[in-house]
Coordinates of C-alpha atoms in Angstrom, one line a residue:
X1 CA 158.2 190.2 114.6
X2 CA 159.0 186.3 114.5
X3 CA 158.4 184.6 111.4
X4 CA 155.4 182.6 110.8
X5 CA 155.9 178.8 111.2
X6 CA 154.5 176.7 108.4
X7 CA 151.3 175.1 108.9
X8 CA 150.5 177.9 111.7
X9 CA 146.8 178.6 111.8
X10 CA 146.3 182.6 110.8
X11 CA 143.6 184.9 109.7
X12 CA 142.1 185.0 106.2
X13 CA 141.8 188.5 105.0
X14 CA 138.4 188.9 103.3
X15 CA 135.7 191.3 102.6
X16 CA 132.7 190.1 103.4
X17 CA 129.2 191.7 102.9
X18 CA 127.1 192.5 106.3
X19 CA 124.2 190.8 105.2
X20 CA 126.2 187.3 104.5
X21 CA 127.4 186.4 108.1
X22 CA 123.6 187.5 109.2
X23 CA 122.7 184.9 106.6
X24 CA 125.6 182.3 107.1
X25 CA 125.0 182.6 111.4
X26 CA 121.1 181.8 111.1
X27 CA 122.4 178.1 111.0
X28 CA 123.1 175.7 113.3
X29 CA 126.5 174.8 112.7
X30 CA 129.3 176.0 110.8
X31 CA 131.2 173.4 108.0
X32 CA 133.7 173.9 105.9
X33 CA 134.0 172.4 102.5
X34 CA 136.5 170.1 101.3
X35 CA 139.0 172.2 100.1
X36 CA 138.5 174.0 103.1
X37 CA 138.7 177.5 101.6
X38 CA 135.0 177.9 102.2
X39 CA 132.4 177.3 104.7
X40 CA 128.9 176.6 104.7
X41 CA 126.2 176.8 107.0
X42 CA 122.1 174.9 106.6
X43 CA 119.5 177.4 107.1
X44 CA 115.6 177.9 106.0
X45 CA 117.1 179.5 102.7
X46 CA 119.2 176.3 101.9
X47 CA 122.7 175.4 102.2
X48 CA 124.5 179.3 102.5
X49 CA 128.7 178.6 101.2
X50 CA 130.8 181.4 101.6
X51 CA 134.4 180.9 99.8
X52 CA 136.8 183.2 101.6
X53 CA 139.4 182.8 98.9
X54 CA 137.0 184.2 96.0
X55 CA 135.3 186.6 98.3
X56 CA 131.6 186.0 97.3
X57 CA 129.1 183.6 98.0
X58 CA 129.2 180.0 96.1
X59 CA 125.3 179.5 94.4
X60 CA 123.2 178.3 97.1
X61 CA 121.9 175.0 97.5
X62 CA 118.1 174.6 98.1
X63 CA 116.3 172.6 101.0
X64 CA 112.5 172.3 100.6
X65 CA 111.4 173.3 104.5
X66 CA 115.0 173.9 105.3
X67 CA 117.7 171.7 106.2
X68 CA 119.5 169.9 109.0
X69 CA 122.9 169.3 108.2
X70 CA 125.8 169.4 105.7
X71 CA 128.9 167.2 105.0
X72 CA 131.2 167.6 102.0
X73 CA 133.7 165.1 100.1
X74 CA 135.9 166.1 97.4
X75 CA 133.5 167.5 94.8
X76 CA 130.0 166.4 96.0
X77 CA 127.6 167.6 99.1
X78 CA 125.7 166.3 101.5
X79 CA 122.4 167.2 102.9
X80 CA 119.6 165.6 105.6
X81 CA 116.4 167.0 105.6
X82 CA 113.8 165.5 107.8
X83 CA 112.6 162.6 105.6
X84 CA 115.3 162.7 103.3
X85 CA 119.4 163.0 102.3
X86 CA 120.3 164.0 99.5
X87 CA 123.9 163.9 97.2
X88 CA 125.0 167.6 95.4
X89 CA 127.5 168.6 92.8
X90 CA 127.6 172.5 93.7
X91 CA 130.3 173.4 91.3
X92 CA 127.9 172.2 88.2
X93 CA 127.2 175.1 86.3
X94 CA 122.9 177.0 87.6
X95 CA 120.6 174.9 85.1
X96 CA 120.3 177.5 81.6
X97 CA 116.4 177.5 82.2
X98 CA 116.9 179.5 85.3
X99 CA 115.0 176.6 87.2
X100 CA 116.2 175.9 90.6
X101 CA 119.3 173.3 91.4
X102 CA 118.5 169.8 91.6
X103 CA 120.5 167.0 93.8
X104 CA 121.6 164.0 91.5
X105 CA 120.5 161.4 93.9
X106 CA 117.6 161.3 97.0
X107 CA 117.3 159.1 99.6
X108 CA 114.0 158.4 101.7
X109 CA 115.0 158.6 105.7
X110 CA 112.2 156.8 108.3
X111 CA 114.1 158.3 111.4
X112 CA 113.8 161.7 112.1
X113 CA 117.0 161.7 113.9
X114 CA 120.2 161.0 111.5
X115 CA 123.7 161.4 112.7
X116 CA 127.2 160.6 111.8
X117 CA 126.8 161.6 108.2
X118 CA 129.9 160.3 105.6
X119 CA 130.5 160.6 102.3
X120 CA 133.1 157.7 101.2
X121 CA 133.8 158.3 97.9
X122 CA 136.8 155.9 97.7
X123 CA 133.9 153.2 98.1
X124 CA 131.4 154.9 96.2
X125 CA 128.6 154.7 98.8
X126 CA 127.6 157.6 101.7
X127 CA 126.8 156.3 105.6
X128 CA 124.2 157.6 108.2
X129 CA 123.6 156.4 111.3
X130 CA 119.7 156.4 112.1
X131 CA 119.4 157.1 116.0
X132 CA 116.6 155.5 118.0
X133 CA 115.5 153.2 119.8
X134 CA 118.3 151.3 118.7
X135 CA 121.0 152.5 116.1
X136 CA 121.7 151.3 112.6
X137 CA 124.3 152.5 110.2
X138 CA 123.0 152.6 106.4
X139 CA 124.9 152.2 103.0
X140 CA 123.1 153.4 100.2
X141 CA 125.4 153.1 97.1
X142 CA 126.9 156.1 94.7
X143 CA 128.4 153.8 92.1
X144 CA 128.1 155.6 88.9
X145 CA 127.8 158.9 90.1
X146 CA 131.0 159.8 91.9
X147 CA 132.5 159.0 89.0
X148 CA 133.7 160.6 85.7
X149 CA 131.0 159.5 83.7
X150 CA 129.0 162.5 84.3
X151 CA 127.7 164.3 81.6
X152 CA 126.8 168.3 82.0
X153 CA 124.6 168.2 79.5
X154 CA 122.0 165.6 79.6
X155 CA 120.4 163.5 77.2
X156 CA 117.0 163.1 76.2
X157 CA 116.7 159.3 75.0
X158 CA 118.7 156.0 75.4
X159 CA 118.7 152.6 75.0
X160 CA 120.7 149.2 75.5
X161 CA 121.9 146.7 72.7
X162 CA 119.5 144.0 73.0
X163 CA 117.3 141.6 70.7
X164 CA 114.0 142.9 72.4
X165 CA 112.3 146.4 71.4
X166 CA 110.0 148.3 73.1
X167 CA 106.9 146.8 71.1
X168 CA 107.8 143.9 69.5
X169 CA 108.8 140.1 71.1
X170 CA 112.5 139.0 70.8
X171 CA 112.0 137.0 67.3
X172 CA 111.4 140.7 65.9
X173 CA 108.5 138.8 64.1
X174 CA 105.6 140.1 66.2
X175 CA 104.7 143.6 67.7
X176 CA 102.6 144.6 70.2
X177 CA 100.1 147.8 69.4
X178 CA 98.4 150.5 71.6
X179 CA 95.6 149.1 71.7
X180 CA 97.3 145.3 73.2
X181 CA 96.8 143.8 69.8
X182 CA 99.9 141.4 68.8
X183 CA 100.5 141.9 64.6
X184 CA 102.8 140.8 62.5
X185 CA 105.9 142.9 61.8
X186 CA 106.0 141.8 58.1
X187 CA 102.0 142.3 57.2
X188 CA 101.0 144.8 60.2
X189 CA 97.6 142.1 60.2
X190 CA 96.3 141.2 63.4
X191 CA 97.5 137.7 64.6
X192 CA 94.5 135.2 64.6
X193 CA 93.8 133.1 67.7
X194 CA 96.0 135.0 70.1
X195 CA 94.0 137.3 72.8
X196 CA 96.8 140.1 73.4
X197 CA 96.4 142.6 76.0
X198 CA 93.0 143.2 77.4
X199 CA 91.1 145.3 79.7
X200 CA 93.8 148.1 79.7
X201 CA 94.0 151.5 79.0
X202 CA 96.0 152.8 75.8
X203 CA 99.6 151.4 76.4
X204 CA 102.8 153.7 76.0
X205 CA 105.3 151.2 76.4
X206 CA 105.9 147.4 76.8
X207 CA 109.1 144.7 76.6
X208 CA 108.8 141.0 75.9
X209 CA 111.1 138.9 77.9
X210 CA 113.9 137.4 75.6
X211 CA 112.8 134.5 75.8
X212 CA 109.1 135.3 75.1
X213 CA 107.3 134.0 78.1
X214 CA 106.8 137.1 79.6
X215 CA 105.5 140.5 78.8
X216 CA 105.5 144.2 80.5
X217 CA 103.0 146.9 79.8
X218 CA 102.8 150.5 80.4
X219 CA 99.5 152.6 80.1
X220 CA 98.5 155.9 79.7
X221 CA 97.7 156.3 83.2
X222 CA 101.1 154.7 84.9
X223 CA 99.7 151.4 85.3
X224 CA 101.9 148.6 84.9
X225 CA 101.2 144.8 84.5
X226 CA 103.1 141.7 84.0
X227 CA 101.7 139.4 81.5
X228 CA 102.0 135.7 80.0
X229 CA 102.9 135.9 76.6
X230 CA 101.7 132.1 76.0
X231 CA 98.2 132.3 77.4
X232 CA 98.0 135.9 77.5
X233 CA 96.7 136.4 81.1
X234 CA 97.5 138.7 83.4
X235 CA 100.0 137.5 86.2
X236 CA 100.1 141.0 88.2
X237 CA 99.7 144.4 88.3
X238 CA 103.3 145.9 89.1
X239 CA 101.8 149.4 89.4
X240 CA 98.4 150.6 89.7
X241 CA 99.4 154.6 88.4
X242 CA 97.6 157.1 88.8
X243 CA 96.1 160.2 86.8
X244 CA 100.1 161.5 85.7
X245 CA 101.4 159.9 82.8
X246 CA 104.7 158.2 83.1
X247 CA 106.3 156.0 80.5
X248 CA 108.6 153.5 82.4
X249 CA 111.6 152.4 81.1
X250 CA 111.5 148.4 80.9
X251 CA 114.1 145.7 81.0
X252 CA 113.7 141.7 81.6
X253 CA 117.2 139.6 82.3
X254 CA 118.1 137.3 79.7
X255 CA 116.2 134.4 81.4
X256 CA 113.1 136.0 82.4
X257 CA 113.7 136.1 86.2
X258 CA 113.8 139.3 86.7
X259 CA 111.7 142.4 85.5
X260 CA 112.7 146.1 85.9
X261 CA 110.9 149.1 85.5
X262 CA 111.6 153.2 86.3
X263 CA 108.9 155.2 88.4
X264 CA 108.7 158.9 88.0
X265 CA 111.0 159.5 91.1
X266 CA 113.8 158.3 90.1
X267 CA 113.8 154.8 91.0
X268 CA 114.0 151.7 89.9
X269 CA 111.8 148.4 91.2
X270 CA 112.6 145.1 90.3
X271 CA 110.6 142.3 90.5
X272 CA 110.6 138.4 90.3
X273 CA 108.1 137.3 87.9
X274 CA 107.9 134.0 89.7
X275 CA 106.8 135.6 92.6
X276 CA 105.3 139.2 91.1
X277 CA 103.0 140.0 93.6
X278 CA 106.1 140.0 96.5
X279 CA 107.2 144.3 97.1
X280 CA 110.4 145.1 94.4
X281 CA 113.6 145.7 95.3
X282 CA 113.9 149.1 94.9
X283 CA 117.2 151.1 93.4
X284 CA 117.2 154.8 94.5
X285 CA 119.2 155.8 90.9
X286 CA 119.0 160.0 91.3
X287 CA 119.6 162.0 88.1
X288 CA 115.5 161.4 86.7
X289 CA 114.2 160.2 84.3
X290 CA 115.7 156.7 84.1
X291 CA 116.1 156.6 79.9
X292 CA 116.6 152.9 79.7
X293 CA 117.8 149.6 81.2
X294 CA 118.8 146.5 80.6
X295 CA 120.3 143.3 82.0
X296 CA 123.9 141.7 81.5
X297 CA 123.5 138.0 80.5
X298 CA 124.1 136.6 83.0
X299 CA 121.6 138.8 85.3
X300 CA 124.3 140.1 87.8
X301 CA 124.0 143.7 86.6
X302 CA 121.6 145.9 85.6
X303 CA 122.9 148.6 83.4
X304 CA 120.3 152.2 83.8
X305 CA 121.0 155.4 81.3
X306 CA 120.1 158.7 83.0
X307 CA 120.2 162.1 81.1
X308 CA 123.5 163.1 82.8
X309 CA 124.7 159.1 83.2
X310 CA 125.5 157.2 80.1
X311 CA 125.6 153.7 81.8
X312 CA 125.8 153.1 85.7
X313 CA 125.7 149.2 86.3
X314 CA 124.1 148.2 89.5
X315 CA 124.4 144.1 91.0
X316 CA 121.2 142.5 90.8
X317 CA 122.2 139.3 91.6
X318 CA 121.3 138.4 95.3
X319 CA 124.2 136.2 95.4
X320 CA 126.3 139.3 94.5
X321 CA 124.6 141.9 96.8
X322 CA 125.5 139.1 100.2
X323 CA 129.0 138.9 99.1
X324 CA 129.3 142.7 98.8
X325 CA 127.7 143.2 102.3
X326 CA 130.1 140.2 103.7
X327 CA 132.6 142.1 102.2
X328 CA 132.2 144.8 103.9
X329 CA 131.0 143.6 107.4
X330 CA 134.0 141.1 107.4
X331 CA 132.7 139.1 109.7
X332 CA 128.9 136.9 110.3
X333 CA 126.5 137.2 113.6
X334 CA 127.5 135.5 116.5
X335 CA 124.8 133.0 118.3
X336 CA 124.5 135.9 121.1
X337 CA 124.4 138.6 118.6
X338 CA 121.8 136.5 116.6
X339 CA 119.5 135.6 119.3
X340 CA 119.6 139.5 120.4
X341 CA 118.4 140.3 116.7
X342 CA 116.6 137.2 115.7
X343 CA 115.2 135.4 118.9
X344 CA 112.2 133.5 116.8
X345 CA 114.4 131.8 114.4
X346 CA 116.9 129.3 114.5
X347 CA 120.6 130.2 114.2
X348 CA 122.2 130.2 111.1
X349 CA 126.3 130.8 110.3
X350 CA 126.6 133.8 108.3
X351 CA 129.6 135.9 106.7
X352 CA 133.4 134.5 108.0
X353 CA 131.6 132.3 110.7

């Protein structure tokens, strides 16, 4: 018999149980894992890996209503489901509470067709390709949790270095009660003259602005409203809630521009308190619930504490986000490509043009 030649493609000797290739073959499509010593296959039961090397199966992923498709990158997974993809760790350890395995991050998908999935974790940021009418390739960052900041077990509370506290305005002077009553710190007597917050429910949480001109409140009900701390009348309301409790976490930057609060899914919406009534932005942060935020000085990141994430730091600077996108598109639109996109408005030079 001739030797073997190295790198020649040869069968893996493995026991394997009848009932798993019944499982593994209900899919639509076979993929292997990363280390390739495995391969996995989406069915109604989840995402079915079976490691040929260890000779069992690895713990199953779970897909509400099934899944479409897989892809795997280094340690991390994965997974479209119509209306959303989702990011996985599968070698984390089953959750001690025998509850069922959660993915760290969730992304909301319009199109029902997604193709061309990628994980880039050199980047730190997955792609998809949403097919239609017309195609369009998404980014949706992974910075801070592809890295090896992760923490298996997570923590319950958190919170950023900052002058301001949850109740109390950035002199440290004056606090804010349940009720919307400002007191003093020193005295706990109710300031005189000064309405507070009015025609709310109890409130849970609230943050001043540092420099005191604005103020966020939480009720017992979800609702959230943006307030002005001088005149004390309410510029907006952020959230309306709803009948589930949900105590946000809060953060303003340093100058007041900008106003950030978690939502019970796992996201975070930012707002512009100039212009509060205009939708957030919205930062899809996985890993639930946010424990705290807060700005950098200068505003250009936002720093959010998750139970398994000590400190991811996303830009929030719109001058930072365009750079990072020209970054990575290298180049701008073309007048053609412009008036195919844009016909109605004038053209405008963009990235590298």
């Amino acid at each position: 018999m001739l030797p073997r030649r190295a790198g020649e493609p040869r069968p893996v000797a493995t026991t394997v149980p009848a009932a798993t290739p019944r499982v593994v073959c209900r899919g639509d499509e076979l993929t292997f894992t990363a280390d390739s010593r495995a391969v996995a296959s989406v069915t109604t039961g989840g995402v079915v890996t079976w490691d040929f090397r260890a000779g069992r199966e690895r713990p199953r992923l779970p897909l509400a209503g099934g899944g479409y498709r897989v892809e795997f990158a280094g340690d991390y997974a994965l997974t479209w489901t119509l209306g959303s993809l989702a990011l996985w760790r599968p070698g984390l350890p089953d959750p001690a509470d025998d509850s069922a395995r959660e993915p760290l991050l969730t992304f909301a998908v319009d199109s029902s067709a997604v193709g061309d999935l990628r994980l880039d974790l050199d980047a730190g940021v997955l792609r998809y390709r949403e097919q239609g009418r017309t195609s369009s390739v998404h980014t949706p960052s992974l910075q801070g949790l592809t890295g090896s900041a992760w923490r298996d077990r997570a923590a319950r509370t958190a919170a950023f270095d900052s002058r301001d506290t949850v109740t109390a305005d950035s002199t440290g002077r004056t606090a804010l009660t349940s009720e919307g009553m400002l007191v003093s710190v020193s005295t706990g007597k109710r300031l005189k003259g000064i309405r507070g917050v009015e025609g709310e429910d109890y409130l849970t949480e609230g943050a001043f602005s540092p420099d005191g001109r604005y103020l966020a409140a939480a009720d017992v009900r979800g609702r959230l409203t943006l307030w002005d701390a001088h005149s004390w009348r309410r510029l907006a309301v952020l959230r309306s809630g709803g009948s589930n409790r949900h105590d946000p976490a809060l953060g303003f930057s340093a100058d007041g521009v900008l106003v950030a609060a978690s939502d019970p899914d796992g996201v975070v919406n930012v707002w512009e308190t100039a212009t509060p009534a205009l939708p957030a932005a919205s930062l899809p942060v996985g890993d639930s619930p946010v424990l705290a935020l807060g700005f950098t000085r200068d505003g250009g990141e936002l720093h959010i504490a998750t139970p398994h994430l000590g400190d991811r730091a996303l830009p929030s600077a719109p001058e930072r986000a365009a750079r990072r996108v020209c970054d990575r598109v290298s180049t701008g639109l073309t007048e053609r490509e412009w008036r195919r996109y844009f016909p109605s408005a004038d053209y405008r030079r963009t990235c590298g043009t």
